[in-house]
Coordinates of C-alpha atoms in Angstrom, one line a residue:
M1 CA 0.0 0.0 0.0
A2 CA 2.9 2.4 0.8
D3 CA 4.5 1.9 -2.6
L4 CA 1.2 2.0 -4.4
N5 CA 0.2 5.4 -2.9
R6 CA 3.8 6.6 -2.6
S7 CA 3.0 7.5 1.0
Y8 CA 4.0 6.6 4.5
V9 CA 1.2 4.4 6.0
F10 CA 0.5 4.1 9.8
I11 CA -2.0 2.6 12.1
D12 CA -2.7 4.5 15.3
C13 CA -4.8 3.4 18.3
F14 CA -5.9 5.1 21.5
L15 CA -3.9 4.5 24.6
K16 CA -5.8 3.0 27.5
E17 CA -6.8 5.6 30.0
S18 CA -5.3 8.4 27.9
N19 CA -6.3 11.0 25.4
H20 CA -3.3 10.3 23.2
L21 CA -2.7 7.8 20.4
I22 CA 0.1 5.4 19.9
V23 CA 1.6 4.2 16.5
V24 CA 1.2 0.4 16.4
A25 CA 2.3 -0.3 12.8
E26 CA 4.0 1.5 9.8
A27 CA 4.9 0.9 6.2
V28 CA 7.6 2.9 4.4
P29 CA 7.5 3.5 0.6
S30 CA 10.7 2.4 -1.2
S31 CA 10.6 5.2 -3.9
E32 CA 10.2 8.3 -1.7
A33 CA 12.7 10.4 0.2
T34 CA 13.1 9.7 3.9
L35 CA 10.4 11.4 5.9
Y36 CA 11.3 9.8 9.3
Q37 CA 14.9 9.2 10.4
N38 CA 13.8 6.3 12.7
S39 CA 10.8 4.0 13.2
V40 CA 7.9 5.8 14.9
V41 CA 6.2 2.6 16.1
T42 CA 5.4 2.9 19.9
Q43 CA 5.7 6.7 19.8
N44 CA 2.8 8.8 21.1
V45 CA 0.7 11.0 18.8
Y46 CA -0.7 14.3 20.1
E47 CA -3.8 16.0 18.9
K48 CA -2.2 19.5 18.6
F49 CA 0.1 18.1 15.9
E50 CA -2.4 15.8 14.1
P51 CA -5.9 17.0 14.7
A52 CA -7.4 15.3 11.6
V53 CA -6.6 11.9 13.0
F54 CA -8.3 12.6 16.3
R55 CA -11.3 14.1 14.6
A56 CA -11.7 11.1 12.2
L57 CA -11.7 8.7 15.2
R58 CA -14.2 10.7 17.2
T59 CA -16.6 11.3 14.4
D60 CA -16.1 8.0 12.6
T61 CA -15.5 9.9 9.3
D62 CA -12.8 10.0 6.7
A63 CA -10.4 13.0 6.5
H64 CA -8.7 14.0 3.3
H65 CA -5.9 16.4 2.5
H66 CA -5.3 17.7 6.0
K67 CA -2.0 19.2 7.1
A68 CA -0.2 17.9 10.1
V69 CA 3.2 18.1 11.8
T70 CA 5.3 15.0 12.4
Q71 CA 7.3 14.2 15.5
E72 CA 10.3 15.4 13.6
G73 CA 8.8 18.7 12.6
Q74 CA 8.0 17.9 9.0
V75 CA 4.8 19.3 7.4
V76 CA 2.8 16.5 5.8
E77 CA -0.5 16.0 4.1
Q78 CA -2.7 13.3 5.8
N79 CA -5.5 11.1 4.6
V80 CA -7.2 9.3 7.5
T81 CA -9.7 6.4 7.5
P82 CA -11.1 5.0 10.8
I83 CA -10.6 1.2 11.4
K84 CA -13.7 -0.5 12.8
V85 CA -14.3 -3.9 14.3
K86 CA -17.9 -5.0 14.8
G87 CA -19.0 -1.4 14.4
N88 CA -16.6 0.0 16.9
V89 CA -13.7 2.4 15.9
I90 CA -10.5 0.8 17.2
G91 CA -7.9 2.9 15.3
A92 CA -7.0 4.8 12.3
L93 CA -5.3 4.1 9.0
I94 CA -3.2 7.1 8.0
M95 CA -1.4 7.9 4.8
E96 CA 1.2 10.8 4.9
K97 CA 3.0 12.7 2.1
D98 CA 5.8 15.2 2.7
I99 CA 4.6 18.6 1.4
T100 CA 7.4 20.7 2.9
R101 CA 8.5 21.9 -0.6
Q102 CA 4.9 22.7 -1.6
I103 CA 4.5 24.8 1.6
K104 CA 7.7 26.7 0.8
N105 CA 6.5 27.4 -2.8
E106 CA 3.1 28.6 -1.5
E107 CA 4.8 30.9 0.9
K108 CA 7.0 32.3 -1.9
L109 CA 4.0 32.8 -4.1
Y110 CA 2.2 34.6 -1.2
V111 CA 5.1 36.9 -0.6
L112 CA 5.4 37.7 -4.4
S113 CA 1.7 38.3 -4.5
R114 CA 1.8 40.7 -1.6
A115 CA 4.8 42.5 -3.1
T116 CA 3.1 43.0 -6.4
E117 CA -0.1 44.3 -4.7
T118 CA 2.0 46.8 -2.8
I119 CA 3.7 48.0 -6.0
S120 CA 0.4 48.3 -7.7
E121 CA -1.0 50.4 -4.9
L122 CA 2.1 52.6 -5.0
F123 CA 1.4 53.6 -8.6
K124 CA -2.3 54.2 -8.1
Y125 CA -1.9 57.0 -5.5
P126 CA 1.2 59.1 -6.2
S127 CA 1.5 62.1 -3.8
S128 CA 1.7 65.5 -5.4
E129 CA 3.1 67.1 -2.2
Q130 CA 6.2 64.9 -1.9
I131 CA 8.8 63.4 -4.1
F132 CA 7.2 60.3 -5.5
V133 CA 9.3 57.3 -4.7
P134 CA 9.6 55.9 -8.3
D135 CA 11.1 59.3 -9.4
M136 CA 14.0 58.6 -7.1
I137 CA 14.8 55.4 -8.9
E138 CA 17.7 55.7 -11.4
E139 CA 16.1 53.3 -13.8
A140 CA 13.4 54.3 -16.3
L141 CA 10.2 52.9 -14.9
F142 CA 6.8 52.3 -16.6
Y143 CA 3.6 51.0 -15.0
L144 CA 1.4 49.3 -17.6
D145 CA -2.1 47.9 -17.4
T146 CA -3.0 44.4 -18.8
S147 CA -3.3 45.9 -22.3
F148 CA 0.2 47.3 -22.2
V149 CA -1.1 50.8 -21.9
V150 CA 1.1 53.2 -19.9
Q151 CA -0.5 54.2 -16.6
Y152 CA 2.6 55.8 -15.1
Y153 CA 6.2 56.7 -16.0
N154 CA 8.9 58.3 -13.9
L155 CA 11.2 61.2 -14.8
K156 CA 13.9 58.9 -16.0
G157 CA 11.4 57.1 -18.2
E158 CA 10.2 60.3 -19.7
K159 CA 13.8 61.3 -20.6
I160 CA 14.7 58.0 -22.1
V161 CA 11.6 58.0 -24.4
Q162 CA 12.5 61.5 -25.6
D163 CA 16.2 60.6 -26.2
L164 CA 15.5 57.4 -28.0
T165 CA 12.3 58.2 -30.0
D166 CA 12.1 62.0 -30.2
K167 CA 8.5 61.5 -28.9
Q168 CA 6.8 62.7 -25.8
C169 CA 5.9 60.0 -23.3
D170 CA 2.2 60.3 -22.5
L171 CA -0.3 58.3 -20.4
N172 CA -2.9 56.1 -22.0
I173 CA -0.8 55.1 -25.0
S174 CA 0.6 51.6 -25.6
I175 CA 4.2 51.0 -24.7
L176 CA 4.4 49.1 -28.0
D177 CA 3.7 52.4 -29.8
I178 CA 6.9 53.7 -28.2
F179 CA 9.0 50.5 -28.2
P180 CA 7.5 48.0 -30.8
D181 CA 10.2 45.4 -30.1
F182 CA 9.1 45.0 -26.5
D183 CA 6.2 42.7 -27.4
Y184 CA 8.3 39.5 -27.0
I185 CA 9.1 40.6 -23.4
L186 CA 5.6 41.4 -22.5
N187 CA 4.2 38.2 -24.0
D188 CA 6.8 36.0 -22.2
D189 CA 5.2 33.4 -19.9
R190 CA 7.6 34.1 -17.0
V191 CA 6.6 36.3 -14.1
I192 CA 9.9 38.1 -14.2
V193 CA 11.8 38.7 -17.4
I194 CA 15.3 40.2 -17.7
E195 CA 16.8 40.9 -21.1
N196 CA 19.7 43.0 -22.5
R197 CA 18.9 44.8 -25.7
A198 CA 20.4 47.4 -28.0
I199 CA 18.2 50.4 -28.8
R200 CA 19.5 53.2 -31.1
N201 CA 23.2 52.5 -30.5
K202 CA 22.6 52.3 -26.7
H203 CA 22.5 49.2 -24.6
F204 CA 19.8 48.6 -21.9
Q205 CA 18.9 46.0 -19.4
I206 CA 15.2 45.5 -19.6
K207 CA 13.2 44.1 -16.7
C208 CA 9.5 43.2 -16.8
V209 CA 7.6 42.1 -13.8
K210 CA 4.0 40.9 -13.9
L211 CA 1.8 42.3 -11.2
F212 CA -0.9 40.2 -9.5
T213 CA -3.8 40.9 -7.1
D214 CA -5.6 37.9 -5.7
Q215 CA -3.7 35.8 -8.2
Q216 CA -5.2 37.8 -11.1
L217 CA -2.9 39.7 -13.5
T218 CA -3.4 43.4 -13.0
G219 CA -0.5 44.9 -14.9
Y220 CA 3.2 45.1 -15.6
L221 CA 6.1 46.9 -14.2
M222 CA 8.8 47.6 -16.8
M223 CA 12.2 49.0 -16.0
L224 CA 15.0 50.1 -18.3
K225 CA 18.6 50.6 -17.1
D226 CA 21.2 52.2 -19.4
I227 CA 24.2 49.8 -19.4
T228 CA 25.9 51.5 -22.4
D229 CA 29.0 52.5 -20.3
A230 CA 29.4 49.0 -19.0
K231 CA 29.1 47.5 -22.5
E232 CA 31.6 50.0 -23.8
K233 CA 34.1 49.1 -21.0
E234 CA 33.5 45.4 -21.7
K235 CA 34.2 46.0 -25.4
A236 CA 37.3 47.9 -24.6
L237 CA 38.5 45.2 -22.3
I238 CA 38.0 42.6 -25.0
S239 CA 39.9 44.8 -27.4
K240 CA 42.7 45.2 -24.9
T241 CA 42.7 41.4 -24.3
V242 CA 43.0 40.8 -28.0
A243 CA 45.8 43.3 -28.3
I244 CA 47.7 41.7 -25.3
R245 CA 47.4 38.3 -26.9
E246 CA 48.7 39.7 -30.2
V247 CA 51.7 41.2 -28.3
H248 CA 52.3 37.8 -26.6
H249 CA 52.1 36.1 -30.0
R250 CA 54.7 38.5 -31.5
V251 CA 57.0 38.2 -28.5
K252 CA 56.9 34.4 -28.7
N253 CA 57.6 34.5 -32.5
N254 CA 60.4 36.9 -32.1
L255 CA 62.0 34.8 -29.3
Q256 CA 61.7 31.7 -31.5
T257 CA 63.3 33.6 -34.4
V258 CA 66.3 34.5 -32.1
A259 CA 66.5 30.9 -31.0
S260 CA 66.5 29.8 -34.7
L261 CA 69.3 32.2 -35.4
L262 CA 71.3 30.8 -32.5
R263 CA 70.8 27.3 -33.7
L264 CA 71.9 28.3 -37.2
Q265 CA 75.0 30.0 -35.8
M266 CA 75.9 26.9 -33.7
R267 CA 75.8 24.8 -36.9
M268 CA 78.1 27.1 -38.8
D269 CA 81.4 28.1 -37.3
V270 CA 81.1 28.1 -33.5
P271 CA 84.1 26.3 -31.9
E272 CA 83.1 23.1 -30.0
E273 CA 84.2 24.5 -26.7
S274 CA 81.8 27.5 -27.1
K275 CA 78.7 25.5 -28.1
H276 CA 77.9 24.9 -24.5
Y277 CA 77.4 28.6 -23.9
F278 CA 75.3 29.0 -27.0
Q279 CA 73.1 26.1 -25.8
E280 CA 72.6 27.7 -22.4
S281 CA 71.6 31.0 -24.0
L282 CA 69.3 29.1 -26.3
N283 CA 67.6 27.3 -23.4
R284 CA 67.0 30.6 -21.6
I285 CA 65.4 32.2 -24.7
L286 CA 63.2 29.1 -25.2
C287 CA 62.3 29.2 -21.5
I288 CA 60.9 32.7 -21.8
A289 CA 59.1 31.8 -25.1
S290 CA 57.5 28.9 -23.2
V291 CA 55.8 31.4 -20.9
Y292 CA 54.0 33.0 -23.9
E293 CA 53.2 29.7 -25.5
V294 CA 51.4 28.6 -22.3
I295 CA 49.5 31.9 -22.0
L296 CA 48.4 31.7 -25.7
S297 CA 47.3 28.0 -25.4
E298 CA 45.3 28.2 -22.1
S299 CA 43.4 31.4 -21.7
D300 CA 42.7 35.0 -22.6
S301 CA 44.3 36.3 -19.4
D302 CA 47.8 37.3 -18.6
H303 CA 48.2 34.5 -16.0
V304 CA 50.2 31.3 -16.5
N305 CA 49.5 27.8 -15.2
I306 CA 52.8 27.1 -13.4
A307 CA 52.5 23.3 -13.5
T308 CA 52.1 23.4 -17.3
L309 CA 55.0 25.8 -17.7
I310 CA 57.5 24.0 -15.4
E311 CA 56.7 20.6 -17.0
K312 CA 57.2 22.0 -20.5
I313 CA 60.6 23.5 -19.6
G314 CA 61.8 20.4 -17.6
N315 CA 60.8 17.9 -20.3
A316 CA 62.5 20.0 -23.1
L317 CA 65.7 20.3 -21.1
V318 CA 65.9 16.5 -20.3
Y319 CA 65.3 15.8 -24.0
S320 CA 68.0 18.1 -25.2
E321 CA 70.6 17.6 -22.5
T322 CA 70.6 13.8 -21.9
A323 CA 71.7 12.2 -25.1
E324 CA 74.2 10.0 -23.3
Q325 CA 72.4 9.6 -20.0
E326 CA 69.0 8.3 -18.8
V327 CA 67.5 10.9 -16.5
N328 CA 63.9 10.7 -15.4
I329 CA 62.2 13.9 -14.3
S330 CA 58.9 13.9 -12.3
Y331 CA 56.7 16.7 -11.0
D332 CA 54.6 17.3 -7.9
I333 CA 52.9 20.6 -8.7
D334 CA 49.4 21.9 -7.9
K335 CA 47.6 22.1 -11.2
Q336 CA 45.6 25.1 -10.1
L337 CA 48.5 27.5 -9.4
Y338 CA 48.6 30.5 -11.6
L339 CA 51.0 33.5 -11.7
P340 CA 51.0 36.7 -13.8
S341 CA 53.3 36.5 -16.8
H342 CA 56.1 38.8 -15.4
L343 CA 56.4 36.5 -12.3
A344 CA 56.0 33.4 -14.4
I345 CA 59.0 34.4 -16.5
S346 CA 61.2 34.8 -13.4
V347 CA 60.1 31.4 -12.0
A348 CA 60.6 29.8 -15.4
L349 CA 64.2 31.1 -15.7
I350 CA 65.1 29.9 -12.2
G351 CA 63.6 26.5 -12.9
N352 CA 65.5 26.4 -16.2
E353 CA 68.8 27.1 -14.5
V354 CA 68.5 24.7 -11.6
I355 CA 67.2 21.8 -13.8
T356 CA 70.1 22.5 -16.2
N357 CA 72.5 22.5 -13.3
S358 CA 71.3 19.0 -12.2
L359 CA 71.5 17.7 -15.7
Q360 CA 75.0 19.0 -16.4
H361 CA 76.7 18.4 -13.0
A362 CA 74.8 15.9 -10.9
F363 CA 75.1 12.8 -13.0
K364 CA 78.7 12.9 -14.3
Q365 CA 79.6 9.7 -12.5
S366 CA 76.4 7.9 -13.4
A367 CA 74.5 7.0 -16.5
Q368 CA 71.2 7.2 -14.8
G369 CA 69.5 9.7 -12.5
N370 CA 66.3 11.2 -11.1
I371 CA 65.1 14.8 -10.7
V372 CA 62.0 15.6 -8.8
V373 CA 60.4 19.1 -9.2
T374 CA 57.8 20.3 -6.6
L375 CA 56.0 23.5 -6.3
C376 CA 53.7 24.2 -3.4
Y377 CA 51.7 27.1 -2.1
E378 CA 51.0 28.0 1.5
Q379 CA 47.8 30.1 1.4
R380 CA 47.9 31.7 4.8
A381 CA 51.4 33.2 4.2
A382 CA 50.9 33.5 0.4
L383 CA 54.3 31.7 0.0
Y384 CA 55.4 29.7 -3.1
T385 CA 58.1 27.1 -2.7
L386 CA 59.9 25.6 -5.7
K387 CA 62.2 22.7 -5.1
V388 CA 64.4 20.8 -7.5
Q389 CA 65.9 17.6 -5.9
D390 CA 68.3 15.3 -7.7
N391 CA 70.0 12.1 -6.6
G392 CA 73.3 12.9 -8.2
I393 CA 76.8 13.3 -6.7
G394 CA 75.7 16.1 -4.4
H395 CA 78.2 18.9 -4.6
G396 CA 75.6 21.1 -2.9
H397 CA 76.5 24.2 -5.0
Y398 CA 76.8 25.5 -8.5
P399 CA 80.2 26.0 -9.9
S400 CA 80.7 29.8 -10.1
S401 CA 78.8 30.7 -13.2
F402 CA 76.6 33.2 -15.0
G403 CA 73.7 30.9 -14.3
L404 CA 74.1 31.2 -10.6
N405 CA 74.2 35.0 -10.9
I406 CA 71.0 34.9 -12.9
V407 CA 69.2 32.8 -10.3
S408 CA 70.3 34.9 -7.3
T409 CA 69.5 38.2 -9.1
I410 CA 66.0 37.1 -10.2
A411 CA 65.1 35.6 -6.8
E412 CA 66.1 38.7 -4.8
N413 CA 65.2 41.5 -7.2
D414 CA 62.3 40.2 -9.3
L415 CA 60.6 37.9 -6.8
D416 CA 61.7 39.5 -3.5
G417 CA 62.4 36.0 -2.3
N418 CA 65.4 33.8 -1.5
F419 CA 67.2 31.0 -3.2
N420 CA 69.6 28.4 -1.7
I421 CA 71.2 25.1 -2.6
T422 CA 71.9 22.4 0.0
Q423 CA 73.3 18.9 0.0
N424 CA 71.2 16.1 1.6
D425 CA 71.2 12.3 1.8
T426 CA 69.5 12.1 -1.6
G427 CA 71.8 14.5 -3.5
T428 CA 71.4 18.2 -4.1
L429 CA 68.3 20.3 -3.3
A430 CA 67.8 23.7 -4.9
Q431 CA 65.0 25.7 -3.3
L432 CA 63.3 29.0 -4.2
V433 CA 60.9 30.7 -1.8
F434 CA 58.9 33.8 -2.6
Q435 CA 55.7 35.5 -1.7
Y436 CA 52.8 36.6 -4.0
K437 CA 49.5 37.8 -2.5
G438 CA 47.8 38.7 -5.8
E439 CA 47.2 41.9 -7.6

């Protein structure tokens, strides 16, 4: 029965020498959401919460569609039928459905109805002695009857009509005579309609609210807000974004052109002992180019996904530097970390130098090696920590080089952070720590 009616079913009986009822049996539907957390069998039932049950038992009549409150405070709809044996009422069969959502919807509808009634009354009796409230509203406002005829307009509405149509806004004319394109909004089935629309080279947000009294449509409240400035700013922002992307694209192409020239020079007449320096310079240029590649491939913003960037640089370095070695590089970087491009370039250059250092110096005595790159963010202090750990010979420092000067200068001056290299049981650990709280 519970599944058939999609209701909770109970049998209640009177307690001996008491005015209360007790639940003696229950059936729970398998397809409905839980109404009771626990079984209610043996629990008392009180008249103030379920009056329909008591009335049905006392009068020996059925009760349909009555509201009640459960022991757990849920509002339910009850249908009650007395149970009789040999003509005597001995209990009640009760079917309950949860109507909490229905009650909330009814309350919302009531509030909306009261609000629209209040608005309707507001427009019927404007005071001539004081500033009428709608005239204080910055939006153009029109009160229409059910035939779309203007019954009221505020000062802003009068001005917008004059500016857009070169007409005077008068009462008792159809709003469609002023704005013919508004018919699709007024005929929309929704109670509240919000649309953006261009009118004579200007942009407006149009709101239309249906007004009801006693659930009967009595009119419309239409509001127009000039959003031209916001649209122009949005347009300018899009143009700026496109321009920035074009700059990024050109910078990337120029860097790749320089890289191609360096490669060409290396193939021509560069002494063998100098090629190493050319390769380092080439890697630095490609490292910066990688920042712009990531920006262009991922979003329209000027922010870079650091995980994508570091992995791109690390993989490229391992591929180009380890022809005679087998070096594995792995990453532990939060995929949701982003930095603006000017900081991303600094982090990328440091990452390039420390990974290059490990590849060139850590594995001279071994044909195999491992490099682990981690980048973590501590939100409370807004601290970023980049670590590059290798399992090489562990000198614990760079040989004095231009690369070390680059790393130290960038860490201190560009990132306002600190950089250090230490030797540990695994090998060499290079660590960069800097703070960035956002712009």
